[in-house]
Amino acid sequence: MARAGSAKAQRMERLQAELAQGRALHISAVSKLLEVSEMTVRRDIQQNPGKLGYLGGYVVPRGMFEPENSYTLDMAADQQRDAKRRACEIALRHVRAEETIFIDCGTTLIELVDLIPNDMRLTVVCYALNVAERLAHKPNVTLVMLGGVYYPASATFFGPEALATISSLGINVALLSAAGFDWARGATCAHFHEAEIKRKVMATASRNILVIDTSKIGRLRSVLFAESTSFDAIVTELSGDETSQHPAS
Amino acid sequence: MARAGSAKAQRMERLQAELAQGRALHISAVSKLLEVSEMTVRRDIQQNPGKLGYLGGYVVPRGMFEPENSYTLDMAADQQRDAKRRACEIALRHVRAEETIFIDCGTTLIELVDLIPNDMRLTVVCYALNVAERLAHKPNVTLVMLGGVYYPASATFFGPEALATISSLGINVALLSAAGFDWARGATCAHFHEAEIKRKVMATASRNILVIDTSKIGRLRSVLFAESTSFDAIVTELSGDETSQHPAS
DNA sequence: TAATTCATGTTATAATTCTCACATTCATGC
DNA sequence: GCATGAATGTGAGAATTATAACATGAATTA
């Protein structure tokens, strides 16, 4: 019987944590790290498809690459990923070099981080762990993180200090995401503390831009954080090449 | 003479575009795609370091991870890694369930995170990105992070809010690392802002424990953050099975 | 206790990838 | 036309990685 905390499961967890920053580890390094044979590493990964990728002789974080041949190919990848990336491409046009921007949490805006050119100088404020991880590698980005208590559900930090910090920052552009959006009701998200951060940021930032893929439209989540009219722009993957829609300008 | 739009440059551009979506292509696929031999693909990539990554037999997008770096970094870390892990094992005995602990930055105490049993309930305060990443996976750990501006050199965040937050926390045990330690001079680290955090934490915590491997002893770094006598215990990989040394108890 | 199962390690072998030296092609200039 | 040099291709052997079969050992069950 496979218990919850079996040796294998622990190894997988540890490996995933190890690769969280987007590093690749050679199988020999993994073998030493986990103190098991290389054979076991291979078997672990084969038997947990989807959790980690394997490429050549290297273990790589999942979701980063989709090798065609590798036996890790599980394609559980986000169906909306392309849509999200396109939306992010368009949203990025609202950002100019040397500005201070806020990047919200969620799977949508993570895509934006990769799209920031390496030579673009920016100050980026975030409160999601996975966003910070990726931003940490950008050479010309000054990363500011809001601290607090960690909420695994959204991979974010939250606390009174975070809220206080926000108002002390000068944010030019806030890029916000939403789990649901409705023109009549507004933008909603799933977690209360998330909403609190978003509201505070929106009150501070000069320009507020909602970045969503169209699958979010019409959906409703538990916490409303902004009216439709409070955004300076709403960007989706279908937003044209113009400066996109300005429902409230 | 290699012009800007040479065949090679064009291939590189095409490849980069192809891999932009985060896919990995096997070298044989690339060879067919670009209609050149596999040898040429290898040479192209070797001669354009930084543009594309190469891993096993696959061409991968660059920027997200550093295959070679991580490999060599791991090898370098391996030298003292066992020592560090042993020191952390011993240090962990100073921590009891339900307590609030502080975990310092650096390669030593990262090892400690993995050693925390999954069923141990703890509140952990940290300010290093890589420490947070690993802690985020622990089911019974309440993670508190100090926010601020990111410093790549030590992968930590620092700012006035961080310092203010520390004094508002009730920390039972502070596990501190040092880049250098000398019984006469005390504990030193390489970065000024790091020292500031350490000092503030030490002023707040009930028990301060220095965790170092013995290679640190005798070394001196630029910033002194604590006298030898200000620690309640100093733990190294050689610390015995007793409750370890108490130089200042 | 013996039988069974499962996870892991070991070994040998197969398949793949890497490197090197050398051959070929192509463009350029004399 | 010929020489030159850069870019590319080819093939053999070395090194690495993958696979499969078997061995070990611990935990489980009858």
Coordinates of C-alpha atoms (C1' of nucleotides) in Angstrom, one line a residue:
Chain A
M1 CA 0.0 0.0 0.0
A2 CA 1.4 3.4 -0.9
R3 CA 1.1 5.6 2.1
A4 CA 0.8 9.4 1.8
G5 CA 4.3 10.0 3.0
S6 CA 6.1 7.2 1.3
A7 CA 9.8 7.5 0.5
K8 CA 9.1 7.9 -3.2
A9 CA 6.5 10.6 -2.6
Q10 CA 8.9 12.5 -0.4
R11 CA 11.6 12.3 -3.0
M12 CA 9.3 13.7 -5.7
E13 CA 8.3 16.5 -3.4
R14 CA 11.8 17.3 -2.6
L15 CA 12.8 17.2 -6.3
Q16 CA 10.0 19.5 -7.3
A17 CA 11.0 22.0 -4.6
E18 CA 14.6 21.7 -5.8
L19 CA 13.6 22.5 -9.4
A20 CA 11.1 25.2 -8.4
Q21 CA 13.4 28.0 -9.5
G22 CA 13.5 26.6 -13.0
R23 CA 16.8 24.8 -12.8
A24 CA 17.7 21.6 -14.5
L25 CA 19.5 19.0 -12.6
H26 CA 21.5 16.2 -14.1
I27 CA 20.4 12.8 -13.2
S28 CA 23.7 12.1 -11.5
A29 CA 23.2 15.2 -9.3
V30 CA 19.7 14.1 -8.5
S31 CA 20.9 10.7 -7.6
K32 CA 23.4 12.1 -5.1
L33 CA 20.9 14.7 -3.8
L34 CA 18.2 12.1 -3.0
E35 CA 20.7 9.4 -2.1
V36 CA 19.2 6.9 -4.4
S37 CA 20.5 5.2 -7.6
E38 CA 20.0 6.8 -11.0
M39 CA 17.8 3.9 -11.9
T40 CA 15.4 4.9 -9.1
V41 CA 15.4 8.5 -10.2
R42 CA 14.3 7.4 -13.7
R43 CA 11.7 5.1 -12.3
D44 CA 10.3 7.7 -10.0
I45 CA 9.9 10.2 -12.8
Q46 CA 8.4 7.6 -15.2
Q47 CA 5.9 6.6 -12.6
N48 CA 4.9 10.2 -11.8
P49 CA 4.2 11.5 -15.2
G50 CA 3.2 15.2 -15.2
K51 CA 5.0 16.2 -12.1
L52 CA 8.5 16.5 -13.5
G53 CA 10.0 16.6 -16.9
Y54 CA 12.9 14.6 -18.1
L55 CA 15.1 15.5 -21.0
G56 CA 18.3 14.1 -22.2
G57 CA 19.9 13.2 -18.9
Y58 CA 18.4 16.1 -17.0
V59 CA 15.4 16.5 -14.7
V60 CA 13.6 19.7 -15.5
P61 CA 10.6 21.5 -14.0
R62 CA 7.3 20.5 -15.5
G63 CA 5.4 23.0 -17.7
M64 CA 8.6 24.6 -18.9
F65 CA 9.2 22.4 -21.8
E66 CA 7.1 20.0 -23.8
P67 CA 9.5 17.6 -25.5
E68 CA 7.8 15.7 -28.2
N69 CA 9.5 12.4 -27.6
S70 CA 10.1 12.3 -23.9
Y71 CA 8.0 9.9 -21.9
T72 CA 7.0 12.7 -19.6
L73 CA 4.9 14.2 -22.2
D74 CA 1.5 14.5 -20.5
M75 CA 0.2 17.6 -21.9
A76 CA -1.9 18.5 -18.9
A77 CA -0.7 21.9 -19.8
D78 CA -3.1 24.8 -19.5
Q79 CA -5.5 24.9 -22.4
Q80 CA -5.7 28.6 -22.2
R81 CA -2.0 29.1 -22.0
D82 CA -1.6 30.4 -25.5
A83 CA -4.5 32.8 -25.0
K84 CA -3.0 34.0 -21.8
R85 CA 0.3 34.6 -23.4
R86 CA -1.2 36.5 -26.2
A87 CA -3.1 38.7 -23.7
C88 CA 0.2 39.3 -21.9
E89 CA 1.9 40.3 -25.0
I90 CA -0.7 42.9 -25.6
A91 CA -0.7 44.0 -22.0
L92 CA 3.0 44.5 -22.1
R93 CA 2.6 47.3 -24.6
H94 CA 1.0 49.3 -21.8
V95 CA 4.3 49.2 -19.9
R96 CA 7.2 51.5 -20.7
A97 CA 10.8 51.1 -19.7
E98 CA 11.9 52.6 -16.3
E99 CA 8.4 52.3 -14.9
T100 CA 7.2 50.7 -11.7
I101 CA 4.6 48.0 -12.4
F102 CA 2.6 45.7 -10.3
I103 CA 2.1 42.1 -11.4
D104 CA -0.8 40.2 -9.9
C105 CA -0.9 36.6 -9.0
G106 CA -2.4 33.7 -11.0
T107 CA -1.5 31.7 -14.0
T108 CA -2.2 34.4 -16.5
L109 CA 0.3 37.0 -15.6
I110 CA 3.1 34.5 -15.0
E111 CA 3.3 34.4 -18.7
L112 CA 4.0 38.1 -18.8
V113 CA 7.2 37.7 -16.8
D114 CA 8.9 35.7 -19.6
L115 CA 7.8 38.2 -22.1
I116 CA 9.7 41.1 -20.4
P117 CA 12.7 41.7 -22.6
N118 CA 16.0 41.2 -20.8
D119 CA 17.2 44.7 -21.5
M120 CA 14.1 46.4 -20.3
R121 CA 14.6 48.3 -17.0
L122 CA 11.7 48.0 -14.7
T123 CA 10.8 48.0 -11.1
V124 CA 8.3 45.2 -10.5
V125 CA 6.1 44.8 -7.4
C126 CA 4.6 41.4 -6.8
Y127 CA 3.2 39.3 -4.0
A128 CA 3.1 35.8 -5.6
L129 CA 5.9 33.4 -5.0
N130 CA 6.0 32.0 -8.4
V131 CA 6.0 35.4 -10.0
A132 CA 8.9 36.4 -7.8
E133 CA 10.9 33.2 -8.7
R134 CA 10.8 34.1 -12.3
L135 CA 11.5 37.7 -11.9
A136 CA 14.5 37.0 -9.8
H137 CA 16.3 35.9 -12.9
K138 CA 15.7 39.1 -14.9
P139 CA 18.9 41.1 -15.0
N140 CA 17.4 44.6 -15.4
V141 CA 14.4 44.2 -13.1
T142 CA 14.3 45.6 -9.6
L143 CA 12.1 43.2 -7.8
V144 CA 10.0 44.3 -4.8
M145 CA 8.0 41.7 -2.9
L146 CA 5.2 42.2 -0.5
G147 CA 5.8 40.0 2.5
G148 CA 3.4 38.4 4.9
V149 CA 1.9 35.0 5.6
Y150 CA 1.9 32.5 2.8
Y151 CA -1.3 31.3 1.3
P152 CA -0.7 28.1 -0.6
A153 CA -4.0 28.3 -2.6
S154 CA -2.8 31.2 -4.6
A155 CA 0.9 31.0 -3.8
T156 CA 0.8 34.6 -2.4
F157 CA 1.8 36.4 0.7
F158 CA -0.5 38.6 2.7
G159 CA -0.4 40.7 5.8
P160 CA -1.0 44.1 7.2
E161 CA 2.6 45.1 6.3
A162 CA 1.9 44.2 2.7
L163 CA -1.0 46.6 2.6
A164 CA 0.9 49.3 4.2
T165 CA 3.8 48.8 1.9
I166 CA 1.6 49.2 -1.2
S167 CA 0.5 52.7 -0.3
S168 CA 4.0 53.7 0.1
L169 CA 5.0 52.7 -3.4
G170 CA 4.6 54.7 -6.5
I171 CA 3.1 52.3 -9.1
N172 CA 2.7 53.5 -12.7
V173 CA 0.9 50.5 -14.1
A174 CA -0.9 47.7 -12.2
L175 CA -1.5 44.6 -14.3
L176 CA -4.3 42.7 -12.6
S177 CA -5.9 39.4 -13.2
A178 CA -9.2 38.0 -12.2
A179 CA -10.7 34.6 -11.9
G180 CA -14.0 35.9 -13.2
F181 CA -15.2 39.0 -15.0
D182 CA -18.5 40.4 -16.0
W183 CA -19.2 43.7 -17.6
A184 CA -22.1 44.4 -15.3
R185 CA -20.8 43.1 -12.1
G186 CA -17.1 43.6 -12.4
A187 CA -14.0 41.6 -11.6
T188 CA -14.0 38.8 -9.1
C189 CA -11.4 36.5 -7.5
A190 CA -11.5 33.4 -5.3
H191 CA -9.7 34.6 -2.2
F192 CA -10.5 37.3 0.1
H193 CA -7.0 38.4 0.9
E194 CA -6.2 38.5 -2.7
A195 CA -9.0 41.0 -3.3
E196 CA -7.7 43.2 -0.5
I197 CA -4.3 43.5 -2.1
K198 CA -5.8 44.1 -5.5
R199 CA -8.0 46.9 -4.2
K200 CA -5.2 48.6 -2.4
V201 CA -3.0 48.4 -5.5
M202 CA -5.7 49.8 -7.7
A203 CA -6.2 52.7 -5.4
T204 CA -2.5 53.5 -5.7
A205 CA -1.5 52.9 -9.3
S206 CA -1.8 55.4 -12.0
R207 CA -3.1 53.0 -14.7
N208 CA -5.0 49.8 -13.9
I209 CA -5.1 47.2 -16.6
L210 CA -7.1 44.0 -16.3
V211 CA -5.5 41.1 -18.1
I212 CA -7.7 38.0 -18.7
D213 CA -8.3 35.4 -21.3
T214 CA -11.8 35.4 -22.7
S215 CA -12.7 32.2 -20.9
K216 CA -13.0 34.3 -17.7
I217 CA -15.7 36.6 -19.1
G218 CA -19.1 35.8 -17.8
R219 CA -17.7 33.8 -14.8
L220 CA -18.3 34.8 -11.3
R221 CA -16.2 34.1 -8.3
S222 CA -16.7 34.7 -4.6
V223 CA -15.0 38.0 -4.0
L224 CA -15.7 41.2 -6.0
F225 CA -12.7 43.5 -6.1
A226 CA -13.4 46.0 -8.8
E227 CA -16.1 47.4 -11.0
S228 CA -15.6 47.2 -14.8
T229 CA -15.3 50.9 -15.0
S230 CA -12.4 51.1 -12.6
F231 CA -10.0 49.7 -15.1
D232 CA -8.2 51.9 -17.6
A233 CA -8.0 49.1 -20.0
I234 CA -9.1 45.5 -20.2
V235 CA -6.9 43.3 -22.3
T236 CA -7.7 39.8 -23.6
E237 CA -6.1 37.6 -26.2
L238 CA -8.5 39.1 -28.7
S239 CA -7.6 42.7 -28.0
G240 CA -6.5 44.2 -31.3
D241 CA -3.3 45.8 -32.2
E242 CA -4.6 49.2 -31.3
T243 CA -4.1 50.4 -27.8
S244 CA -6.9 48.1 -26.9
Q245 CA -10.2 48.9 -25.3
H246 CA -10.7 51.7 -22.8
P247 CA -14.0 51.1 -21.2
A248 CA -13.6 53.8 -18.7
S249 CA -11.3 56.4 -20.2
Chain B
M1 CA 32.9 37.6 -42.6
A2 CA 29.7 36.9 -40.7
R3 CA 27.1 39.4 -41.7
A4 CA 24.1 40.3 -39.6
G5 CA 21.7 38.3 -41.8
S6 CA 24.0 35.3 -42.3
A7 CA 22.6 31.9 -42.7
K8 CA 23.6 31.0 -39.2
A9 CA 22.0 34.1 -37.7
Q10 CA 18.8 33.4 -39.6
R11 CA 18.8 29.8 -38.3
M12 CA 19.3 31.0 -34.7
E13 CA 16.4 33.5 -35.1
R14 CA 14.1 30.9 -36.5
L15 CA 15.0 28.4 -33.8
Q16 CA 14.4 31.0 -31.1
A17 CA 11.0 31.7 -32.6
E18 CA 10.2 28.1 -32.7
L19 CA 11.1 27.6 -29.1
A20 CA 9.4 30.7 -27.8
Q21 CA 6.4 28.8 -26.7
G22 CA 8.5 26.9 -24.2
R23 CA 8.9 23.7 -26.2
A24 CA 12.0 21.6 -26.4
L25 CA 13.1 20.2 -29.7
H26 CA 15.3 17.2 -30.2
I27 CA 18.4 17.9 -32.1
S28 CA 17.3 15.6 -34.9
A29 CA 14.0 17.6 -35.2
V30 CA 16.0 20.8 -35.3
S31 CA 18.3 19.3 -37.9
K32 CA 15.3 18.5 -40.2
L33 CA 13.6 21.8 -39.5
L34 CA 16.5 23.9 -40.4
E35 CA 17.8 21.5 -43.1
V36 CA 21.3 21.3 -41.7
S37 CA 23.2 18.5 -40.1
E38 CA 23.0 17.9 -36.4
M39 CA 26.7 18.8 -36.2
T40 CA 25.8 22.3 -37.4
V41 CA 23.1 22.6 -34.9
R42 CA 25.5 21.8 -32.1
R43 CA 28.0 24.3 -33.4
D44 CA 25.4 27.0 -33.8
I45 CA 24.4 26.7 -30.3
Q46 CA 27.9 26.4 -28.9
Q47 CA 28.9 29.5 -30.7
N48 CA 25.9 31.6 -29.6
P49 CA 26.0 31.0 -25.9
G50 CA 23.2 32.6 -24.0
K51 CA 20.6 32.6 -26.8
L52 CA 19.5 29.0 -26.6
G53 CA 20.1 26.3 -24.1
Y54 CA 21.1 22.8 -24.9
L55 CA 20.3 19.8 -22.6
G56 CA 20.8 16.2 -23.3
G57 CA 20.0 16.0 -26.9
Y58 CA 17.4 18.8 -26.9
V59 CA 17.5 22.5 -27.7
V60 CA 15.6 24.5 -25.1
P61 CA 14.7 28.1 -24.6
R62 CA 17.1 30.0 -22.6
G63 CA 16.5 32.4 -19.6
M64 CA 14.5 30.2 -17.4
F65 CA 17.3 28.0 -16.3
E66 CA 21.0 27.5 -16.5
P67 CA 21.7 23.9 -17.2
E68 CA 25.5 24.1 -16.9
N69 CA 25.4 26.5 -14.1
S70 CA 23.1 24.5 -12.0
Y71 CA 25.2 21.5 -12.7
T72 CA 28.5 23.0 -11.7
L73 CA 26.9 25.0 -8.9
D74 CA 25.7 21.8 -7.5
M75 CA 29.0 20.1 -7.8
A76 CA 30.6 23.0 -5.9
A77 CA 27.9 22.9 -3.2
D78 CA 28.4 19.2 -2.9
Q79 CA 31.8 19.6 -1.2
Q80 CA 30.4 21.0 2.0
R81 CA 26.9 19.8 1.5
D82 CA 27.1 16.8 3.6
A83 CA 28.7 18.8 6.4
K84 CA 25.9 21.4 6.1
R85 CA 23.2 18.8 6.2
R86 CA 24.7 17.2 9.3
A87 CA 24.9 20.6 11.0
C88 CA 21.3 21.2 10.1
E89 CA 20.2 17.9 11.5
I90 CA 21.8 18.8 14.8
A91 CA 20.4 22.3 14.7
L92 CA 16.9 21.0 14.1
R93 CA 17.0 19.4 17.6
H94 CA 16.9 22.8 19.0
V95 CA 13.5 23.3 17.5
R96 CA 10.3 22.0 19.0
A97 CA 6.9 21.6 17.3
E98 CA 4.5 24.5 17.4
E99 CA 7.3 27.0 17.7
T100 CA 8.1 30.0 15.6
I101 CA 11.5 29.9 14.1
F102 CA 13.6 32.1 11.8
I103 CA 15.6 30.6 9.0
D104 CA 18.5 32.7 7.7
C105 CA 19.6 32.8 4.1
G106 CA 22.5 31.0 2.5
T107 CA 23.3 27.5 1.3
T108 CA 23.7 26.0 4.8
L109 CA 20.2 26.5 6.2
I110 CA 18.5 25.6 2.9
E111 CA 19.4 22.0 3.8
L112 CA 17.4 22.4 7.0
V113 CA 14.1 23.0 5.2
D114 CA 14.2 19.5 3.7
L115 CA 14.9 18.0 7.1
I116 CA 11.8 19.4 8.7
P117 CA 9.5 16.5 9.1
N118 CA 6.3 16.9 7.1
D119 CA 4.2 16.4 10.2
M120 CA 5.9 19.0 12.3
R121 CA 3.8 22.1 12.9
L122 CA 5.9 25.2 12.7
T123 CA 5.7 28.9 11.9
V124 CA 8.8 29.8 9.9
V125 CA 10.0 33.3 9.2
C126 CA 12.4 33.8 6.3
Y127 CA 13.6 36.4 3.9
A128 CA 15.4 34.3 1.3
L129 CA 13.6 33.4 -1.9
N130 CA 15.0 29.9 -2.2
V131 CA 14.2 29.1 1.4
A132 CA 10.6 30.3 0.8
E133 CA 10.3 28.2 -2.3
R134 CA 11.0 25.1 -0.4
L135 CA 9.0 25.9 2.6
A136 CA 6.0 26.6 0.5
H137 CA 5.7 22.8 -0.1
K138 CA 5.6 21.9 3.6
P139 CA 2.1 21.0 4.6
N140 CA 2.3 21.9 8.2
V141 CA 4.4 25.0 8.0
T142 CA 3.0 28.5 8.3
L143 CA 5.4 30.5 6.2
V144 CA 6.0 34.2 6.9
M145 CA 8.1 36.1 4.5
L146 CA 9.8 39.5 5.0
G147 CA 9.2 41.5 1.9
G148 CA 11.3 44.3 0.3
V149 CA 13.6 44.8 -2.6
Y150 CA 15.3 41.7 -4.0
Y151 CA 19.1 41.3 -3.7
P152 CA 20.2 38.7 -6.2
A153 CA 23.6 38.2 -4.6
S154 CA 22.0 36.5 -1.6
A155 CA 18.6 35.8 -3.0
T156 CA 17.0 37.8 -0.2
F157 CA 14.6 40.7 0.2
F158 CA 15.3 43.7 2.3
G159 CA 13.6 46.9 3.2
P160 CA 12.5 49.0 6.1
E161 CA 9.2 47.1 6.3
A162 CA 11.1 43.9 6.8
L163 CA 12.9 45.3 9.8
A164 CA 9.7 46.7 11.2
T165 CA 8.0 43.4 10.8
I166 CA 10.7 41.4 12.6
S167 CA 10.2 43.3 15.8
S168 CA 6.5 42.7 15.7
L169 CA 7.1 38.9 15.5
G170 CA 7.5 36.5 18.4
I171 CA 10.4 34.3 17.4
N172 CA 11.3 31.4 19.6
V173 CA 14.4 30.2 17.8
A174 CA 16.5 32.0 15.2
L175 CA 18.7 29.7 13.1
L176 CA 21.5 31.9 11.7
S177 CA 24.2 31.3 9.2
A178 CA 27.4 33.1 8.6
A179 CA 29.9 33.3 5.8
G180 CA 32.7 33.5 8.3
F181 CA 33.2 32.9 12.0
D182 CA 35.9 33.5 14.4
W183 CA 35.7 32.9 18.2
A184 CA 37.5 36.1 18.9
R185 CA 35.9 38.4 16.4
G186 CA 32.5 36.8 15.9
A187 CA 30.2 36.0 13.0
T188 CA 30.5 37.9 9.7
C189 CA 28.6 37.9 6.4
A190 CA 29.2 39.4 3.0
H191 CA 26.3 41.8 2.6
F192 CA 25.4 44.7 4.7
H193 CA 21.6 44.4 4.5
E194 CA 21.9 40.8 5.4
A195 CA 23.6 41.8 8.6
E196 CA 21.0 44.3 9.4
I197 CA 18.3 41.6 9.3
K198 CA 20.3 39.2 11.3
R199 CA 20.9 41.7 14.1
K200 CA 17.3 42.7 14.3
V201 CA 16.3 39.0 14.4
M202 CA 18.8 38.2 17.1
A203 CA 17.5 41.1 19.2
T204 CA 14.0 39.6 19.0
A205 CA 14.5 35.9 19.2
S206 CA 14.5 33.9 22.5
R207 CA 17.2 31.6 21.4
N208 CA 19.9 32.4 18.8
I209 CA 21.7 29.5 17.2
L210 CA 24.5 29.8 14.7
V211 CA 24.6 27.0 12.2
I212 CA 27.8 26.7 10.2
D213 CA 30.0 24.0 8.7
T214 CA 33.5 24.0 10.1
S215 CA 35.0 25.4 6.8
K216 CA 33.6 28.8 7.9
I217 CA 35.6 28.8 11.1
G218 CA 38.5 31.2 10.9
R219 CA 37.2 33.0 7.9
L220 CA 36.4 36.7 8.0
R221 CA 33.9 38.5 5.8
S222 CA 33.2 42.1 5.4
V223 CA 30.3 42.7 7.8
L224 CA 30.3 41.7 11.5
F225 CA 26.8 41.0 12.8
A226 CA 27.3 39.3 16.1
E227 CA 29.9 38.5 18.8
S228 CA 30.6 34.8 19.5
T229 CA 29.0 35.3 22.9
S230 CA 25.7 36.4 21.6
F231 CA 24.7 33.0 20.4
D232 CA 23.0 30.5 22.7
A233 CA 24.5 27.7 20.7
I234 CA 26.9 27.2 17.9
V235 CA 26.2 24.1 15.8
T236 CA 28.6 22.6 13.3
E237 CA 28.6 19.2 11.6
L238 CA 31.0 18.0 14.3
S239 CA 28.7 19.0 17.2
G240 CA 28.2 15.9 19.2
D241 CA 25.0 14.2 20.0
E242 CA 24.6 16.1 23.2
T243 CA 22.7 19.4 23.1
S244 CA 25.8 20.8 21.5
Q245 CA 28.0 23.6 22.7
H246 CA 26.7 26.5 24.7
P247 CA 29.5 29.1 24.7
A248 CA 27.4 31.7 26.3
S249 CA 24.8 30.0 28.4
Chain C
dT1 C1' 8.0 -19.0 9.7
dA2 C1' 7.5 -19.2 4.7
dA3 C1' 5.7 -17.0 0.8
dT4 C1' 4.8 -12.9 -1.5
dT5 C1' 5.1 -8.3 -2.9
dC6 C1' 7.3 -4.1 -3.6
dA7 C1' 11.0 -0.9 -3.9
dT8 C1' 15.6 -0.6 -4.9
dG9 C1' 20.2 -1.7 -6.5
dT10 C1' 23.4 -4.0 -9.9
dT11 C1' 25.0 -5.5 -14.0
dA12 C1' 25.3 -6.2 -18.8
dT13 C1' 23.9 -4.7 -23.1
dA14 C1' 21.7 -1.7 -26.4
dA15 C1' 21.0 2.8 -28.1
dT16 C1' 22.1 7.4 -28.3
dT17 C1' 24.9 11.5 -28.1
dC18 C1' 29.4 13.7 -28.2
dT19 C1' 33.8 14.8 -30.0
dC20 C1' 37.4 14.9 -33.1
dA21 C1' 39.7 14.8 -37.3
dC22 C1' 39.2 15.3 -41.9
dA23 C1' 36.5 16.1 -46.4
dT24 C1' 33.6 19.0 -48.9
dT25 C1' 31.3 23.1 -50.4
dC26 C1' 30.9 27.9 -51.2
dA27 C1' 32.1 32.6 -51.5
dT28 C1' 35.7 36.0 -51.9
dG29 C1' 39.8 38.2 -53.4
dC30 C1' 44.1 38.1 -56.0
Chain D
dG1 C1' 41.9 30.2 -62.5
dC2 C1' 43.6 29.5 -58.1
dA3 C1' 44.3 30.4 -53.3
dT4 C1' 42.2 31.3 -49.0
dG5 C1' 39.2 30.8 -45.2
dA6 C1' 34.8 30.1 -43.3
dA7 C1' 31.0 27.2 -42.9
dT8 C1' 29.2 22.7 -43.3
dG9 C1' 29.0 17.6 -43.7
dT10 C1' 30.7 12.8 -42.7
dG11 C1' 32.2 9.0 -40.2
dA12 C1' 34.7 6.5 -36.5
dG13 C1' 35.4 5.9 -31.9
dA14 C1' 34.6 7.5 -27.1
dA15 C1' 31.5 8.7 -23.7
dT16 C1' 27.1 8.9 -22.0
dT17 C1' 22.4 7.5 -21.3
dA18 C1' 18.6 4.0 -21.6
dT19 C1' 16.6 -0.5 -21.1
dA20 C1' 16.0 -5.0 -19.4
dA21 C1' 16.8 -8.8 -16.6
dC22 C1' 18.2 -10.3 -12.4
dA23 C1' 19.5 -9.9 -7.3
dT24 C1' 18.8 -8.1 -2.8
dG25 C1' 16.3 -6.8 1.1
dA26 C1' 12.6 -5.1 3.8
dA27 C1' 7.8 -5.1 4.8
dT28 C1' 3.4 -7.8 4.5
dT29 C1' 0.5 -11.5 4.6
dA30 C1' -0.9 -16.2 5.2

